[in-house]
XYZ file of N, CA, C and O in Angstrom:
588
model
N 4.867 5.776 -4.522
C 4.999 4.377 -4.920
C 5.029 4.391 -6.403
O 4.628 5.015 -7.159
N 5.826 3.303 -6.920
C 6.096 3.027 -8.244
C 4.995 2.239 -8.876
O 5.277 0.939 -9.169
N 3.927 2.852 -9.099
C 2.749 2.010 -9.736
C 2.916 1.686 -11.309
O 3.712 2.533 -12.049
N 2.595 0.586 -11.917
C 2.420 0.286 -13.238
C 1.954 1.451 -14.011
O 1.119 1.898 -13.668
N 2.763 1.888 -15.021
C 2.308 3.086 -15.799
C 1.216 2.867 -16.550
O 0.361 3.933 -17.005
N 0.852 1.612 -17.036
C -0.362 1.525 -18.014
C -1.678 1.117 -17.337
O -2.406 0.275 -17.802
N -2.058 1.802 -16.251
C -3.357 1.369 -15.589
C -4.529 1.614 -16.414
O -5.632 0.889 -16.189
N -4.447 2.505 -17.394
C -5.373 2.549 -18.383
C -5.737 1.540 -19.440
O -6.815 1.437 -19.974
N -4.823 0.709 -19.507
C -4.665 -0.448 -20.483
C -5.555 -1.546 -20.039
O -5.522 -1.998 -18.993
N -6.283 -1.971 -20.841
C -7.454 -2.937 -20.476
C -6.806 -4.359 -20.093
O -7.514 -4.985 -19.661
N -5.617 -4.494 -20.500
C -4.987 -5.841 -20.138
C -4.325 -5.785 -18.759
O -3.962 -6.740 -18.183
N -4.442 -4.639 -17.976
C -4.014 -4.576 -16.662
C -5.263 -4.809 -15.816
O -6.157 -4.278 -16.097
N -5.080 -5.596 -14.757
C -6.199 -5.926 -13.858
C -5.638 -5.599 -12.486
O -4.754 -5.738 -12.051
N -6.516 -4.852 -11.784
C -6.406 -4.190 -10.436
C -7.343 -4.661 -9.423
O -8.659 -4.753 -9.866
N -7.103 -4.583 -8.198
C -7.968 -4.914 -7.206
C -7.291 -4.192 -5.935
O -6.430 -4.149 -5.672
N -8.343 -3.530 -5.297
C -8.281 -2.924 -4.005
C -9.199 -3.775 -3.175
O -10.418 -3.790 -3.497
N -8.677 -4.035 -1.861
C -9.522 -4.574 -0.806
C -8.968 -4.404 0.503
O -7.913 -3.756 0.725
N -9.610 -4.753 1.476
C -9.114 -4.557 2.992
C -9.316 -5.836 3.533
O -10.204 -6.770 3.506
N -8.141 -6.291 4.106
C -7.895 -7.579 4.740
C -8.381 -7.403 6.333
O -8.004 -6.465 6.849
N -8.821 -8.484 6.778
C -9.134 -8.455 8.297
C -7.883 -8.512 8.847
O -6.790 -9.193 8.692
N -7.629 -7.876 10.029
C -6.493 -7.989 10.990
C -6.538 -9.406 11.797
O -7.068 -9.365 12.761
N -6.173 -10.192 11.100
C -6.173 -11.517 11.592
C -4.992 -12.646 11.108
O -4.350 -12.170 10.015
N -4.813 -13.792 11.567
C -3.861 -14.364 11.218
C -4.057 -15.096 9.621
O -3.134 -15.418 9.043
N -5.548 -15.029 9.350
C -5.833 -15.516 7.927
C -5.604 -14.568 6.784
O -5.755 -14.915 5.834
N -5.098 -13.293 7.348
C -4.990 -12.381 6.192
C -3.889 -12.672 5.182
O -4.123 -12.412 3.850
N -2.781 -13.325 5.494
C -1.775 -13.630 4.370
C -2.570 -14.582 3.288
O -2.328 -14.478 2.263
N -3.274 -15.664 3.976
C -3.880 -16.497 2.918
C -4.999 -15.795 2.075
O -4.921 -16.245 0.899
N -5.682 -14.897 2.818
C -6.831 -14.222 1.947
C -6.060 -13.511 0.976
O -6.686 -13.310 -0.266
N -4.908 -12.793 1.068
C -4.282 -11.931 0.227
C -3.758 -13.129 -0.891
O -3.840 -12.541 -2.174
N -3.048 -14.107 -0.686
C -2.709 -15.098 -1.662
C -3.731 -15.506 -2.698
O -3.545 -15.395 -3.828
N -5.060 -15.769 -1.936
C -6.176 -16.303 -2.758
C -6.416 -15.212 -3.553
O -7.107 -15.353 -4.746
N -6.293 -13.943 -3.333
C -6.863 -12.778 -4.244
C -6.095 -12.422 -5.386
O -6.305 -11.961 -6.345
N -4.578 -13.068 -5.507
C -3.884 -12.885 -6.488
C -4.461 -13.335 -7.711
O -4.329 -12.843 -8.984
N -5.147 -14.374 -7.821
C -5.676 -14.839 -9.039
C -6.654 -14.036 -9.668
O -7.142 -14.247 -10.919
N -7.094 -12.977 -8.913
C -8.113 -12.042 -9.487
C -7.384 -11.165 -10.365
O -7.932 -10.313 -11.271
N -5.950 -10.844 -10.390
C -5.331 -9.960 -11.271
C -4.340 -10.739 -11.926
O -3.975 -10.121 -13.032
N -4.067 -12.027 -11.851
C -3.067 -12.589 -12.639
C -3.615 -13.987 -12.803
O -3.909 -14.727 -12.089
N -3.508 -14.663 -14.010
C -4.044 -15.930 -14.318
C -2.801 -16.889 -14.093
O -1.904 -17.008 -14.697
N -3.227 -17.892 -13.021
C -2.523 -18.885 -12.512
C -2.026 -19.637 -13.612
O -1.048 -20.549 -13.475
N -2.762 -20.124 -14.631
C -2.663 -21.120 -15.712
C -1.688 -20.600 -16.755
O -1.004 -21.301 -17.264
N -1.327 -19.250 -16.648
C -0.632 -18.687 -17.699
C 0.708 -18.191 -17.059
O 1.779 -18.144 -17.870
N 0.848 -17.810 -15.910
C 1.877 -17.262 -15.187
C 2.306 -17.974 -13.958
O 1.503 -18.269 -13.159
N 3.353 -18.023 -13.546
C 4.042 -18.701 -12.306
C 3.731 -17.634 -11.279
O 4.196 -16.546 -11.359
N 3.100 -17.934 -9.973
C 2.860 -17.065 -9.167
C 3.693 -17.139 -7.784
O 3.424 -16.552 -6.769
N 4.420 -18.415 -7.743
C 4.928 -18.610 -6.462
C 5.708 -17.444 -5.658
O 5.395 -17.116 -4.522
N 6.677 -16.684 -6.349
C 7.450 -15.653 -5.860
C 6.538 -14.538 -5.558
O 6.638 -14.180 -4.192
N 5.475 -14.241 -6.151
C 4.626 -13.172 -5.836
C 3.836 -13.482 -4.611
O 3.613 -12.682 -3.679
N 3.432 -14.750 -4.501
C 2.526 -15.084 -3.386
C 3.128 -15.125 -2.168
O 2.787 -14.772 -1.071
N 4.628 -15.697 -2.163
C 5.318 -15.651 -0.978
C 5.769 -14.191 -0.666
O 5.799 -13.917 0.489
N 6.021 -13.440 -1.404
C 6.514 -11.938 -1.168
C 5.119 -11.466 -0.466
O 5.080 -10.594 0.451
N 3.932 -11.559 -1.152
C 2.765 -10.999 -0.615
C 2.446 -11.550 0.844
O 2.182 -10.697 1.786
N 2.707 -12.975 1.121
C 2.464 -13.469 2.497
C 3.420 -12.675 3.465
O 2.922 -12.418 4.565
N 4.544 -12.435 3.164
C 5.679 -11.781 3.969
C 5.083 -10.298 4.357
O 5.139 -9.996 5.569
N 4.774 -9.567 3.329
C 4.378 -8.302 3.726
C 2.973 -8.040 4.351
O 2.850 -7.074 5.358
N 2.075 -8.780 4.142
C 0.815 -9.027 4.731
C 1.008 -9.320 6.408
O 0.485 -8.747 7.300
N 1.797 -10.451 6.568
C 2.184 -10.967 7.908
C 2.866 -9.765 8.539
O 2.364 -9.640 9.721
N 3.600 -9.024 8.093
C 4.377 -7.932 8.759
C 3.296 -6.860 9.089
O 3.269 -6.374 10.140
N 2.344 -6.644 8.131
C 1.217 -5.619 8.496
C 0.569 -6.152 9.811
O 0.143 -5.347 10.652
N 0.090 -7.303 9.653
C -0.731 -7.935 10.914
C 0.023 -7.725 12.091
O -0.575 -7.469 13.335
N 1.218 -8.059 12.140
C 2.326 -8.130 13.114
C 2.319 -6.513 13.734
O 2.340 -6.341 14.953
N 2.571 -5.591 12.860
C 3.120 -4.286 13.382
C 1.941 -3.085 13.280
O 2.308 -2.022 13.660
N 0.796 -3.425 12.608
C -0.193 -2.503 12.487
C -1.252 -2.357 13.582
O -1.403 -3.443 14.136
N -1.613 -1.074 13.935
C -2.766 -1.042 14.906
C -4.048 -0.832 14.356
O -4.939 -0.533 14.908
N -4.039 -0.684 13.108
C -5.490 -0.523 12.228
C -6.492 -1.672 12.479
O -5.929 -2.875 12.588
N -7.705 -1.429 12.163
C -8.628 -2.378 12.390
C -8.577 -3.493 11.051
O -9.080 -4.601 11.246
N -7.946 -3.060 9.888
C -7.920 -3.685 8.902
C -6.676 -3.386 8.104
O -6.139 -2.508 8.416
N -6.426 -4.125 6.918
C -5.190 -3.990 6.275
C -5.463 -3.549 4.740
O -5.801 -4.479 4.007
N -5.281 -2.409 4.237
C -5.437 -1.940 2.896
C -4.533 -2.821 2.103
O -3.292 -2.799 2.217
N -4.896 -3.134 1.001
C -4.202 -4.040 -0.087
C -4.605 -3.716 -1.382
O -5.662 -3.340 -1.774
N -3.554 -3.396 -2.324
C -3.692 -3.146 -3.639
C -2.928 -4.245 -4.435
O -1.598 -4.401 -4.146
N -3.481 -4.828 -5.597
C -2.882 -5.924 -6.315
C -3.044 -5.259 -7.735
O -4.158 -5.047 -8.100
N -1.833 -5.440 -8.676
C -2.080 -5.118 -9.968
C -1.260 -6.158 -10.789
O -0.336 -6.393 -10.436
N -2.035 -6.601 -11.715
C -1.475 -7.700 -12.638
C -1.478 -7.072 -14.141
O -2.394 -6.479 -14.433
N -0.251 -7.244 -14.857
C -0.208 -6.887 -16.177
C -0.371 -7.975 -17.153
O 0.126 -9.272 -16.549
N -0.519 -7.953 -18.435
C -0.532 -8.976 -19.335
C 0.606 -9.918 -19.523
O 0.672 -10.872 -19.903
N 1.907 -9.131 -19.360
C 3.055 -9.990 -19.244
C 3.539 -10.549 -18.086
O 4.325 -11.274 -18.216
N 2.604 -10.665 -17.199
C 2.805 -11.591 -16.084
C 3.210 -10.786 -14.765
O 3.546 -11.386 -13.872
N 3.686 -9.534 -15.063
C 4.168 -8.624 -13.991
C 3.252 -8.560 -12.840
O 1.951 -8.441 -13.150
N 3.260 -8.455 -11.669
C 2.693 -8.594 -10.375
C 3.281 -7.535 -9.552
O 4.250 -7.409 -9.164
N 2.296 -6.616 -9.112
C 2.574 -5.380 -8.060
C 1.732 -5.534 -7.005
O 0.365 -5.690 -7.306
N 2.166 -5.422 -5.762
C 1.425 -5.371 -4.601
C 1.928 -4.331 -3.643
O 3.016 -4.045 -3.832
N 0.924 -3.746 -3.070
C 1.109 -2.743 -2.010
C 0.219 -3.019 -0.767
O -1.041 -3.232 -0.945
N 0.925 -2.962 0.336
C 0.236 -3.129 1.654
C 0.285 -1.939 2.669
O 1.631 -1.533 2.680
N -0.705 -1.550 3.323
C -0.531 -0.246 4.042
C -0.473 -0.914 5.751
O -1.436 -1.828 5.763
N 0.159 -0.376 6.518
C 0.303 -0.539 7.728
C 0.520 0.839 8.579
O 0.779 1.789 8.009
N 0.074 0.823 9.858
C 0.117 2.110 10.468
C 1.485 2.149 11.399
O 1.718 3.145 12.012
N 2.392 1.363 11.185
C 3.757 1.459 11.810
C 4.451 2.519 11.348
O 4.609 2.664 10.027
N 5.160 3.234 12.200
C 5.981 4.377 11.625
C 7.294 3.994 11.418
O 8.094 4.559 10.778
N 7.714 2.664 11.920
C 9.033 2.297 11.766
C 9.556 2.012 10.218
O 8.400 1.528 9.651
N 10.510 2.207 9.848
C 11.060 1.771 8.530
C 11.288 0.499 8.501
O 11.866 -0.094 9.257
N 10.818 -0.223 7.201
C 11.181 -1.533 7.306
C 12.704 -1.904 7.185
O 13.542 -1.338 6.418
N 12.998 -2.828 7.863
C 14.527 -3.302 7.849
C 14.596 -4.807 8.505
O 13.722 -5.226 9.415
N 15.691 -5.271 8.025
C 15.977 -6.755 8.519
C 16.433 -6.642 10.088
O 17.115 -5.760 10.158
N 16.182 -7.573 10.797
C 16.711 -7.610 12.171
C 17.931 -8.494 12.329
O 18.471 -8.483 13.282
N 18.243 -9.010 11.076
C 19.671 -9.792 11.227
C 19.274 -11.051 11.659
O 18.223 -11.576 11.898
N 20.256 -12.011 11.683
C 20.145 -13.481 12.327
C 20.903 -13.599 13.461
O 21.297 -14.685 13.593
N 20.917 -12.614 14.336
C 21.848 -12.685 15.576
C 21.160 -13.830 16.527
O 21.788 -14.348 17.432
N 19.875 -14.184 16.354
C 19.221 -15.353 17.301
C 19.339 -16.656 16.728
O 18.933 -17.723 17.136
N 20.385 -16.872 15.558
C 20.506 -18.087 15.170
C 19.838 -18.418 13.856
O 18.795 -17.801 13.413
N 20.096 -19.726 13.289
C 19.726 -20.033 12.091
C 18.103 -20.293 12.080
O 17.510 -20.360 11.119
N 17.591 -20.740 13.106
C 16.356 -21.143 13.434
C 15.321 -19.993 13.891
O 14.193 -20.279 14.182
N 15.844 -18.997 14.090
C 15.158 -17.687 14.254
C 13.758 -17.456 13.411
O 14.233 -17.557 12.077
N 12.565 -17.172 13.822
C 11.541 -17.139 13.098
C 11.216 -15.865 12.571
O 10.306 -15.391 11.888
N 11.958 -14.813 13.192
C 11.642 -13.300 12.859
C 12.792 -12.674 12.269
O 13.914 -13.066 12.402
N 12.549 -11.824 11.362
C 13.484 -10.790 10.784
C 14.048 -11.356 9.463
O 14.808 -10.737 8.951
N 13.344 -12.212 8.933
C 13.895 -12.834 7.611
C 12.790 -12.462 6.357
O 13.135 -12.651 5.400
N 11.727 -11.787 6.765
C 10.685 -11.352 5.838
C 11.306 -10.456 4.645
O 10.879 -10.577 3.364
N 12.059 -9.337 4.991
C 12.462 -8.546 3.969
C 13.653 -9.133 3.373
O 13.930 -8.810 2.036
N 14.353 -10.310 3.816
C 15.367 -10.856 3.281
C 14.706 -11.519 2.028
O 15.291 -11.827 0.872
N 13.671 -12.293 2.389
C 13.003 -13.025 1.328
C 12.423 -12.097 0.441
O 12.568 -12.486 -0.915
N 11.811 -10.947 0.652
C 11.384 -9.921 -0.413
C 12.578 -9.705 -1.253
O 12.365 -9.565 -2.512
N 13.771 -9.299 -0.600
C 14.815 -9.042 -1.449
C 15.264 -9.939 -2.475
O 15.812 -9.803 -3.535
N 15.225 -11.199 -1.956
C 15.737 -12.078 -2.779
C 14.701 -12.643 -3.942
O 15.050 -13.100 -5.199
N 13.429 -12.497 -3.842
C 12.277 -13.044 -4.716
C 11.725 -11.861 -5.591
O 11.383 -12.066 -6.645
N 11.664 -10.522 -5.125
C 11.034 -9.424 -5.655
C 12.052 -8.863 -6.610
O 13.325 -8.854 -6.495
N 11.460 -8.455 -7.793
C 12.381 -7.696 -8.685
C 12.701 -6.172 -8.347
O 13.457 -5.438 -8.777
N 11.779 -5.959 -7.355
C 11.937 -4.350 -6.751
C 11.033 -4.513 -5.516
O 9.823 -4.954 -5.673
N 11.369 -3.566 -4.608
C 10.503 -3.377 -3.471
C 10.871 -2.149 -2.810
O 11.948 -1.475 -2.959
N 9.917 -1.543 -1.905
C 10.260 -0.518 -1.216
C 8.973 0.015 -0.420
O 8.237 -0.794 -0.203
N 9.121 1.298 0.066
C 8.070 1.680 1.061
C 7.751 3.258 0.806
O 8.790 4.074 0.416
N 6.660 3.647 1.162
C 6.391 5.114 1.054
C 5.706 5.390 2.253
O 4.668 4.789 2.421
N 6.270 6.251 3.075
C 5.527 6.872 4.344
C 4.270 7.716 3.856
O 4.339 8.228 2.884
N 3.292 7.525 4.841
C 2.302 8.401 4.755
C 1.973 9.054 6.282
O 2.896 8.750 7.039
N 1.123 9.856 6.401
C 0.839 10.575 7.559
C 0.394 9.479 8.638
O 0.628 9.730 9.930
N -0.144 8.400 8.187
C -0.562 7.383 9.185
C 0.145 6.195 9.195
O -0.324 5.140 9.746
N 1.242 6.042 8.588
C 2.016 4.665 8.619
C 2.969 4.677 7.197
O 3.617 5.715 6.892
N 2.741 3.769 6.531
C 3.571 3.491 5.334
C 2.680 2.445 4.315
O 1.889 1.539 4.844
N 2.935 2.459 2.982
C 2.855 1.442 2.040
C 4.007 0.644 1.740
O 5.097 1.227 1.590
N 4.131 -0.377 1.831
C 5.143 -1.191 1.561
C 4.752 -2.072 0.351
O 3.671 -2.673 0.141
N 5.487 -1.704 -0.825
C 5.306 -2.385 -2.102
C 6.441 -3.350 -2.773
O 7.508 -3.182 -2.270
N 5.923 -4.196 -3.822
C 6.941 -4.869 -4.379
C 6.530 -5.237 -5.657
O 5.287 -5.140 -6.083
N 7.373 -5.659 -6.650
C 7.024 -5.991 -7.981
C 7.780 -7.322 -8.393
O 9.015 -7.400 -7.907
N 6.946 -8.172 -9.028
C 7.499 -9.503 -9.462
C 7.349 -9.666 -10.835
O 6.298 -9.434 -11.319
N 8.425 -9.970 -11.720
C 8.178 -10.231 -13.111
C 8.799 -11.459 -13.282
O 9.966 -11.590 -14.008
N 8.177 -12.361 -13.199
C 8.465 -13.811 -13.229
C 7.486 -14.594 -14.172
O 6.708 -15.406 -13.738
N 7.170 -14.291 -15.528
C 6.067 -15.173 -16.175
C 6.608 -16.545 -16.366
O 8.007 -16.608 -16.790
N 5.775 -17.385 -16.475
C 6.160 -18.720 -16.860
C 6.505 -18.822 -18.316
O 5.653 -18.395 -19.016
N 7.657 -19.456 -18.680
C 7.868 -19.456 -19.916
C 7.286 -20.541 -20.727
O 6.935 -21.462 -20.245
N 6.951 -20.292 -22.122
C 6.201 -21.257 -22.841
C 6.944 -22.468 -23.138
O 6.559 -23.489 -23.125
N 8.412 -22.444 -23.147
C 9.229 -23.502 -23.305
C 9.211 -24.552 -22.080
O 9.280 -25.530 -22.238
N 9.205 -23.979 -20.865
C 9.124 -24.771 -19.712
C 7.676 -25.595 -19.642
O 7.635 -26.634 -19.249
N 6.669 -24.761 -20.084
C 5.379 -25.438 -19.892
C 5.403 -26.698 -20.912
O 4.711 -27.819 -20.637
N 6.153 -26.622 -21.995
C 6.045 -27.658 -22.921
C 6.934 -28.992 -22.610
O 6.798 -30.018 -23.248
N 7.771 -28.550 -21.559
C 8.600 -29.709 -21.366
C 8.082 -30.909 -20.323
O 7.264 -30.592 -19.537
N 8.278 -32.032 -20.631
C 7.693 -33.244 -19.883
C 8.914 -33.852 -19.282
O 9.866 -34.213 -20.034
N 8.922 -34.373 -17.952
C 10.051 -34.806 -17.419
C 10.069 -36.392 -18.041
O 9.138 -37.047 -18.192
N 11.436 -36.857 -18.173
C 11.447 -37.979 -18.859
C 11.709 -39.106 -17.734
O 11.877 -39.011 -16.546
């Protein structure tokens, strides 16, 4: 797993937790992002969307009683997340063969489009799926007012 190098840096905030194996897990994960990244200072939408996707996949494919989650926020607004599941299968898109309205198989496409990097690391009991988003809100955009 490609963890941020500066974990000893006091500006880096990290959180490890276990989410319940339930449909509420993605929401609980999104709510936890604010513990590591200041939402008033950085745009979190892409990171929260990616987090919802990987947690939802863990809920769907894991047989564990809970879902280990690691969140890391850096002072520059970078956001790193890793979610563990017990599925041995390699993450892959299922394609869009079932039509444009198909509800399955789009999570990794979303991850690929929004994350600055993502991947997975196998473990003896499954895998960690991780991603990194580097989208700090610009000061120029904050100061603009719609006309």
